[in-house]
Coordinates of C-alpha atoms in Angstrom, one line a residue:
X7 CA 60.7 19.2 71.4
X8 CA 61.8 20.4 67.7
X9 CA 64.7 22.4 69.4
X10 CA 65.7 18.8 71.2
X11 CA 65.4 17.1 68.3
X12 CA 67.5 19.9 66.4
X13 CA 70.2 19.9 69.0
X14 CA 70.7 16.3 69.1
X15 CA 71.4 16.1 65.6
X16 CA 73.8 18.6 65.9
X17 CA 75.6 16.6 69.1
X18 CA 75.5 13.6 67.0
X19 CA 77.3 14.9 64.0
X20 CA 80.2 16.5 66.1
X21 CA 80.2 13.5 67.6
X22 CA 80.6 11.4 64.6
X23 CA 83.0 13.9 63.4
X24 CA 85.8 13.3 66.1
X25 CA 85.2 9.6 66.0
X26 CA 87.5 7.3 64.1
X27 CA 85.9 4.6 62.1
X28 CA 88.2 1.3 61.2
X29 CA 86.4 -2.2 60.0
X30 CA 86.0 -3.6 63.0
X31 CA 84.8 -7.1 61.5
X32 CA 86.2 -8.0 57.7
X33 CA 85.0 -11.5 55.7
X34 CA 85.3 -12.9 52.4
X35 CA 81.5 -12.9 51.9
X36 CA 81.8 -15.3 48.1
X37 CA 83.9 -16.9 45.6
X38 CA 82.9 -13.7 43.4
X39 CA 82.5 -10.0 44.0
X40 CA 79.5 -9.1 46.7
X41 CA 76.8 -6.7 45.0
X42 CA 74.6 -6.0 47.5
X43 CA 74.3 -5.6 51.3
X44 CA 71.7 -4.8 54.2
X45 CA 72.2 -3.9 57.9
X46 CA 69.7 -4.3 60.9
X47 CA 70.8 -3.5 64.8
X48 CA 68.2 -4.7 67.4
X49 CA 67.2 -2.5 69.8
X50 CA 68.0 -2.6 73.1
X51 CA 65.3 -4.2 74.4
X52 CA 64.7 -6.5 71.5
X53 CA 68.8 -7.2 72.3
X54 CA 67.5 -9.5 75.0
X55 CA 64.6 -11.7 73.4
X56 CA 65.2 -11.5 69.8
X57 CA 69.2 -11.4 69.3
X58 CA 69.8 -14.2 72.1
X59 CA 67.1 -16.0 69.6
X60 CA 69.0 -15.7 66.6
X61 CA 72.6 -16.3 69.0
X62 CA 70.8 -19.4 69.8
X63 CA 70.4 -20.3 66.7
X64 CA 73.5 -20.2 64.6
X65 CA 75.9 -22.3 64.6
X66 CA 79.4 -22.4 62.8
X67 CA 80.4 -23.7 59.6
X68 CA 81.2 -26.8 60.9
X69 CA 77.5 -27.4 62.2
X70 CA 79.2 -27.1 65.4
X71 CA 77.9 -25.0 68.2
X72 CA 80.4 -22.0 69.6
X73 CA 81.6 -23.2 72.6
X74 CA 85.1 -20.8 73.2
X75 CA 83.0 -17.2 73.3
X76 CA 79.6 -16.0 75.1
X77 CA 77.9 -14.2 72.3
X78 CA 75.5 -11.5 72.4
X79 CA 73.5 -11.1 69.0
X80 CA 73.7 -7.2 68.1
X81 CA 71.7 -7.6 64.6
X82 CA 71.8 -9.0 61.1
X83 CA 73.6 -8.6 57.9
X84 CA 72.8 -9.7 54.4
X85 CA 75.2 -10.1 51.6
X86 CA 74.3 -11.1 48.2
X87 CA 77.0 -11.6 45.3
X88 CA 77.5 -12.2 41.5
X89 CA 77.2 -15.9 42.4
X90 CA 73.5 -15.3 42.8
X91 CA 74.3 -16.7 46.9
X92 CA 72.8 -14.5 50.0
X93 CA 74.4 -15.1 53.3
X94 CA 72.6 -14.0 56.9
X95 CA 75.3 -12.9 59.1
X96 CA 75.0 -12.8 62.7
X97 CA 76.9 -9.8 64.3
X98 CA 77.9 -10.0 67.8
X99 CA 79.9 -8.7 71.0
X100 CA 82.0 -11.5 71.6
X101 CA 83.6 -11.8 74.5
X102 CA 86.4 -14.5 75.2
X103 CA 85.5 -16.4 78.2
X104 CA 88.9 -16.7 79.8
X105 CA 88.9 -12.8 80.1
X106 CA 85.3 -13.2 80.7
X107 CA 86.3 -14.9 84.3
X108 CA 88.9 -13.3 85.0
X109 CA 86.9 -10.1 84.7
X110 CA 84.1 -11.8 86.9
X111 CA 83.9 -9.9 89.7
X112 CA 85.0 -6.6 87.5
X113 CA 81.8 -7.0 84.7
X114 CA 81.2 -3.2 84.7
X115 CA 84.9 -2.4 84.5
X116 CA 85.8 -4.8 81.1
X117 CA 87.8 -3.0 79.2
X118 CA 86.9 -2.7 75.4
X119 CA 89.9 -4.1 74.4
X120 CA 88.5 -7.5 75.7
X121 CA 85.5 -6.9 73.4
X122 CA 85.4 -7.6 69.5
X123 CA 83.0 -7.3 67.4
X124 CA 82.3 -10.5 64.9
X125 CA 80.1 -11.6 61.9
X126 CA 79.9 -15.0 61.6
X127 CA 77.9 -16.7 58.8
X128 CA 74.6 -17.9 59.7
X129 CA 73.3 -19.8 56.8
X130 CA 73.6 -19.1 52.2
X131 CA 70.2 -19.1 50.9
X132 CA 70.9 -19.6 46.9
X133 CA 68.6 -17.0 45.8
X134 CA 69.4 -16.8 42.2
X135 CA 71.0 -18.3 39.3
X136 CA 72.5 -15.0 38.2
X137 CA 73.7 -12.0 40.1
X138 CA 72.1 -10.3 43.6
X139 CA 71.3 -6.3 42.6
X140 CA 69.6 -5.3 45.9
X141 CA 68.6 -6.8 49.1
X142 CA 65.9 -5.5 51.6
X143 CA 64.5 -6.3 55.2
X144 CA 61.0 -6.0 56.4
X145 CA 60.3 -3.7 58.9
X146 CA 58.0 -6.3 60.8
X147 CA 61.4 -8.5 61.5
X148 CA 60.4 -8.5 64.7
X149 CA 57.2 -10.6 64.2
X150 CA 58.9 -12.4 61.7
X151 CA 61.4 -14.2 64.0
X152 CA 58.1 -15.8 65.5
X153 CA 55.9 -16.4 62.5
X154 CA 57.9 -18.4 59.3
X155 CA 55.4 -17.3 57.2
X156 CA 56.1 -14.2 57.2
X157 CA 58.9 -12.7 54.4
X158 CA 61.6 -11.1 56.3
X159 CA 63.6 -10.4 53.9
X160 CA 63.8 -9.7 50.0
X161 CA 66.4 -10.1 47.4
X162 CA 66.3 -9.0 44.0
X163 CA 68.2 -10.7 41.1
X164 CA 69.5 -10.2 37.1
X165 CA 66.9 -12.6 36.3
X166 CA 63.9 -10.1 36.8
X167 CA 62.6 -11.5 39.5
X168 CA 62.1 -10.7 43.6
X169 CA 62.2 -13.8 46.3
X170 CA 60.9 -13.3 49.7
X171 CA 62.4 -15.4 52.7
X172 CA 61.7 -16.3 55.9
X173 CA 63.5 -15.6 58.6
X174 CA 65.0 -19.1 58.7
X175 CA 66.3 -18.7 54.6
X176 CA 63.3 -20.4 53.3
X177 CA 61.5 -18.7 50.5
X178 CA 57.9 -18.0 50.7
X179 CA 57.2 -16.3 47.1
X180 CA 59.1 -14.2 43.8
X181 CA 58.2 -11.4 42.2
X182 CA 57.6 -12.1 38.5
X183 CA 56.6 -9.1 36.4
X184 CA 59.6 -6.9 35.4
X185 CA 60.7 -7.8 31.6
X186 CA 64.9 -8.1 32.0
X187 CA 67.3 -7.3 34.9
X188 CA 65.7 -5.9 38.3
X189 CA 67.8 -3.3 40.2
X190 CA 67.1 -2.7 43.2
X191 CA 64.0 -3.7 46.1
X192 CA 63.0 -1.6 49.1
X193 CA 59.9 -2.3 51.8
X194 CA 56.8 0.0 52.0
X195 CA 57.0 1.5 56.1
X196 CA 54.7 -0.4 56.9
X197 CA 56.0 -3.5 55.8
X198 CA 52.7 -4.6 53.9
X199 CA 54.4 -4.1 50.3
X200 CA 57.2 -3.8 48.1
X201 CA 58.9 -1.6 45.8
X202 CA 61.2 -2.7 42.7
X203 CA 63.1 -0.9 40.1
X204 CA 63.8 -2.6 36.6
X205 CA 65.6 -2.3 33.7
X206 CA 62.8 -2.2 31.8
X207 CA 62.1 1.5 32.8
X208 CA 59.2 0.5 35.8
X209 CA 59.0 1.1 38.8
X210 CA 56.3 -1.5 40.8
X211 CA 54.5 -2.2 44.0
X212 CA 53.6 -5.7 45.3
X213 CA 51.3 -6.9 48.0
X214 CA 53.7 -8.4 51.0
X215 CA 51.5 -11.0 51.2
X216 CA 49.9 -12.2 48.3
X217 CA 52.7 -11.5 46.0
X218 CA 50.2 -9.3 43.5
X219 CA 51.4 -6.8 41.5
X220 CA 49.4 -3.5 42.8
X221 CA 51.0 -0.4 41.0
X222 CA 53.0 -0.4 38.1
X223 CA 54.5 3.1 36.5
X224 CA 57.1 3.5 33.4
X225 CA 59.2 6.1 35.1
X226 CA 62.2 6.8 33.1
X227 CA 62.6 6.5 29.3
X228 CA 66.4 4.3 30.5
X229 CA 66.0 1.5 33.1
X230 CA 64.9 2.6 36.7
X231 CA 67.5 1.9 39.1
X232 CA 66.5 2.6 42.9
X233 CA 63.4 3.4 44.8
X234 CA 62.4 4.5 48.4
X235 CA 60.1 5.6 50.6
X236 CA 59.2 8.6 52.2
X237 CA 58.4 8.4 56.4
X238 CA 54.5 7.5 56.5
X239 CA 55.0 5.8 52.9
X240 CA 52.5 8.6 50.9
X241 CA 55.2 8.9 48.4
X242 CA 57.5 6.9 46.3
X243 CA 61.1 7.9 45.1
X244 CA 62.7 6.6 41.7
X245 CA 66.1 6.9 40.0
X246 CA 66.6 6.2 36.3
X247 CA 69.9 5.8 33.9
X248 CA 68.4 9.1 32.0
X249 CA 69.6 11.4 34.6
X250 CA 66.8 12.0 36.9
X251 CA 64.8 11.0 39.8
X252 CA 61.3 11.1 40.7
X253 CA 58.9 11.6 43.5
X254 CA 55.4 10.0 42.8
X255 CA 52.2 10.4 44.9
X256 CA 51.1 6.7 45.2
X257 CA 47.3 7.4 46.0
X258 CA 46.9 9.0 42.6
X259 CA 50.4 7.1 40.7
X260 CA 50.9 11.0 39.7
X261 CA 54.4 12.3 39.2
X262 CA 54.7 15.1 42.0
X263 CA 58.2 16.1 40.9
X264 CA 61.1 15.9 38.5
X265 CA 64.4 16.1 40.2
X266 CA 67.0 17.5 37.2
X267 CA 71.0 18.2 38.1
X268 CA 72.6 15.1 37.2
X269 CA 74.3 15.1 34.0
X270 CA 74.2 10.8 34.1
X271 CA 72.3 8.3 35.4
X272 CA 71.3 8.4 39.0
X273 CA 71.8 5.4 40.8
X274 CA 70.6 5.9 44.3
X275 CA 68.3 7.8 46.6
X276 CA 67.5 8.2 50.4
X277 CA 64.6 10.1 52.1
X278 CA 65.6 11.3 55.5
X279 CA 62.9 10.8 59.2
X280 CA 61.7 14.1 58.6
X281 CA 60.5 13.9 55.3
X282 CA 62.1 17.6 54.5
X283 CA 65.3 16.4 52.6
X284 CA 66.3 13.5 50.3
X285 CA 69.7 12.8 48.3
X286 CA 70.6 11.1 45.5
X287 CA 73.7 9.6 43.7
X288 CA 74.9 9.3 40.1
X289 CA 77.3 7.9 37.5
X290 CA 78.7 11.7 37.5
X291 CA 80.4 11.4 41.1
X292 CA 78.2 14.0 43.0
X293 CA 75.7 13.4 45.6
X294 CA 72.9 15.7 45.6
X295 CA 70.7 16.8 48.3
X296 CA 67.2 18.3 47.4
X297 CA 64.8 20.3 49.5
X298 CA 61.5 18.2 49.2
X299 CA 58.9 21.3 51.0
X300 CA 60.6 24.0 48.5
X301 CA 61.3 21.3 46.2
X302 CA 64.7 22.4 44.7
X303 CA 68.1 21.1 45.1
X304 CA 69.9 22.6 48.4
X305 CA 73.1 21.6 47.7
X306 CA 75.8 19.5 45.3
X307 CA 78.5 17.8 47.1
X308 CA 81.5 16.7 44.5
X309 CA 81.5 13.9 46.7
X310 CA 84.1 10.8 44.9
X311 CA 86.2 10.4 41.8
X312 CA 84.2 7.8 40.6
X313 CA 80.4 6.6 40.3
X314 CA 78.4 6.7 43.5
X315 CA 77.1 3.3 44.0
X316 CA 74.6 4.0 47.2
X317 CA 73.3 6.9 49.3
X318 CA 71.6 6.3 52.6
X319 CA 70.3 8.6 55.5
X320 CA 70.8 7.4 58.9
X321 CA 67.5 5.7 60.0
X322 CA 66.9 7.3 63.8
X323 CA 67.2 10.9 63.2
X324 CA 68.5 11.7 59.6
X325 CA 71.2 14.0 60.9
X326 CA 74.0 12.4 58.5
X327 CA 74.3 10.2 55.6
X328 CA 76.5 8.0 53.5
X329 CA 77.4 7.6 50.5
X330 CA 79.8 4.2 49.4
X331 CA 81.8 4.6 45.6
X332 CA 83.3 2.9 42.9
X333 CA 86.8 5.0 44.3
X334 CA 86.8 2.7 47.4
X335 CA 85.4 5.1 49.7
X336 CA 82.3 5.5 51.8
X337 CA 82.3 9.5 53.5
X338 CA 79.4 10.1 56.2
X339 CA 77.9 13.4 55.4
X340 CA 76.3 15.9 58.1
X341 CA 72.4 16.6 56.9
X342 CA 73.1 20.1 58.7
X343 CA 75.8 21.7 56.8
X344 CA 76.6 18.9 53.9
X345 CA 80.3 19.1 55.2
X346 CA 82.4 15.7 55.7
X347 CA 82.3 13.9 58.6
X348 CA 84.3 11.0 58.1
X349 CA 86.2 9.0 55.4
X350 CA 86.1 5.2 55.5
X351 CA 88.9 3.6 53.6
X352 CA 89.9 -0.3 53.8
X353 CA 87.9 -1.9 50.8
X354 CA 90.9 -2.6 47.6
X355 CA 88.6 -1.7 44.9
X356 CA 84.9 -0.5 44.1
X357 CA 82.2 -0.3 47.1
X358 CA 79.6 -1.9 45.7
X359 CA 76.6 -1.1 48.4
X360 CA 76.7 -0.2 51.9
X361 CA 73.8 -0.3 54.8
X362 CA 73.3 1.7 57.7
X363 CA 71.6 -0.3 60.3
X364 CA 69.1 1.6 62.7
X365 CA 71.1 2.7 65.6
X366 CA 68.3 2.8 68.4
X367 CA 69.8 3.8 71.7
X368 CA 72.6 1.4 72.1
X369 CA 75.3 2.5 74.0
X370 CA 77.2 0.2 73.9
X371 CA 77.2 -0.3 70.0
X372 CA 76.0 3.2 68.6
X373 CA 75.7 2.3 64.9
X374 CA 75.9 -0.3 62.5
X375 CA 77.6 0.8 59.4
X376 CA 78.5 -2.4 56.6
X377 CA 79.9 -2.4 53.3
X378 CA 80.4 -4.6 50.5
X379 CA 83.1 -4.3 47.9
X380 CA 84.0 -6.0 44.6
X381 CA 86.7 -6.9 46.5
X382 CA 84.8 -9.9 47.9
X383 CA 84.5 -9.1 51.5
X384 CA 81.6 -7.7 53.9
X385 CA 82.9 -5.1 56.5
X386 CA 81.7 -3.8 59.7
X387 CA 82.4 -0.3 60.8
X388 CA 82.6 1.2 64.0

């Protein structure tokens, strides 16, 4: 099974390598730059209760129900933007009905060409007075499409403080502890808790739930800027503006390991499915990828000409990763050899965050890449 496993990461990456991404879906997202973004792609068998759900559901910005294209919901897509707004975008196959019955006998013969895909707003929750720094779905979105109170989603803000929202945009709680600007916000596995990184140098946990702060650790001696998780959720990743990042235990709140390389702050960090790699990304332009068993860096990849504003494995099988810069660029990476896979250009201007939404097994749509740029607009890749 390990060589199956090995050999399909090695299939997908030549794959991915002779592929040709282009935005396949473009929107203006605000009236000011968007700072934040996250992705989620239903699987397939989810396609078929929970995205006709959500299809349902939305409706245009005229209140109006679509009536010119049969829609099939392929996931979700947050935006958040200096404007302190966060939109839920709906992203779809949409397929114009004219074709549609033309093509009625001919269904498994469509061509793609009649196929595009869309992202239409849903609804703008107003999350914040002041600007959105990081946005984060649950992992239980599945039950929380059912059960409204449930948070299914989590924004946090410039105003030091995390909201949770249902999935129909109304918020259940915030997250009041951090003293100044909160960076970034990222959900425990198992959905049950939280993680935020502040400005004022902590790092915390919160109870999903009840809201209540449960761990609390100064991490960096310069504000903490990102956090993740690990697989099963044993340990907890940090990155600070002094340069480094951490990997704490959080049974004991002990400091496992000190990750030093960087020469400026480090403002991002992804833990691949196998829990045997992680990268990070800094004010210094490189993305480094560590060895967590031998824990030592494995490799440095002079990756952009300017900051790298997010890193992020790909969430099935961790065989590449991205990483999305100030230079306008976002470059998938194989986790194999740490060569280049692929170069996405079409954003004027600084990526501010991009999102890699879970690809499943989805034919049909095998990945969900979206970015979003100072430039104002929310892309999706194909």
């Amino acid at each position: 099974r390990a060589l199956l496993f090995f050999n399909r990461r090695r299939k997908e990456c030549a794959n991915l390598k002779r592929s040709r991404f282009a935005p396949v879906s473009s929107v203006i997202g605000d009236s000011r730059p968007l700072s934040a973004v996250a992705s989620l792609l239903f699987e397939p068998d989810e396609g078929s209760v929970n995205g006709l759900m959500l299809a349902s559901s939305i409706k245009n910005e005229n209140d109006a129900v679509e009536e010119d294209f049969h829609t099939e919901s392929l996931g979700v897509v947050l935006s958040g933007s200096w404007t302190g707004a966060v939109k839920v975008w709906n992203v779809r196959n949409s397929v114009n009905k004219e074709n549609e019955d033309k093509e009625e006998q001919k269904e498994e013969t469509m061509k793609s060409s009649d196929v595009n895909i869309s992202c239409s707003s849903a609804y703008t929750i107003r999350a914040s007075e002041e600007r959105i720094t990081g946005l984060a779905f649950s992992p239980l979105i599945g039950a929380t499409i059912d059960n409204e109170d449930l948070p299914a989603f989590a924004s946090a803000s410039m105003d030091g403080t995390c909201a949770l929202f249902n999935f129909s945009g109304k918020k259940l709680a915030s997250l009041v502890g951090h003293v100044g600007r909160l960076a970034k916000v990222k959900y425990h596995p198992s959905g049950t808790s939280i993680a935020t990184a502040g400005y004022d140098k902590t790092i915390r946990l919160w109870d999903a739930n009840t809201s209540q702060e449960i761990f609390c650790q100064e991490a960096h001696s310069r504000p903490s800027y990102d956090c993740a998780f690990n697989g099963d959720g044993s340990l907890l990743f940090s990155t600070g503006l002094d340069s480094y990042a951490r990997m704490w235990d959080l049974r004991s709140g002990r400091c496992l390991w000190t990750m030093k390389g960087h020469s400026k702050g480090v403002t991002s960090v992804s833990v691949d499915v196998t829990n045997s790699l992680c990268v990070t990304g800094g004010e210094d332009n490189l993305v480094k990828v560590w060895d967590l068993r031998k824990q030592e860096n494995a490799y440095t990849i002079p990756a952009h000409s300017r900051l790298v504003s997010s890193v992020s494995f790909e969430p099935k099988r961790g065989c590449w990763f991205s990483s999305s810069s100030f230079d306008g660029t976002i470059k998938l990476w194989s986790a194999i050899d740490f060569s280049l896979l692929a170069c996405l250009e079409g954003h004027e201007g600084k990526v501010m965050d991009c999102s890699l939404g879970r690809a499943g097994e989805r034919r049909d749509f095998p990945g969900l890449i979206a970015s979003a740029g100072y430039d104002r607009t929310l892309k999706i890749w194909k």
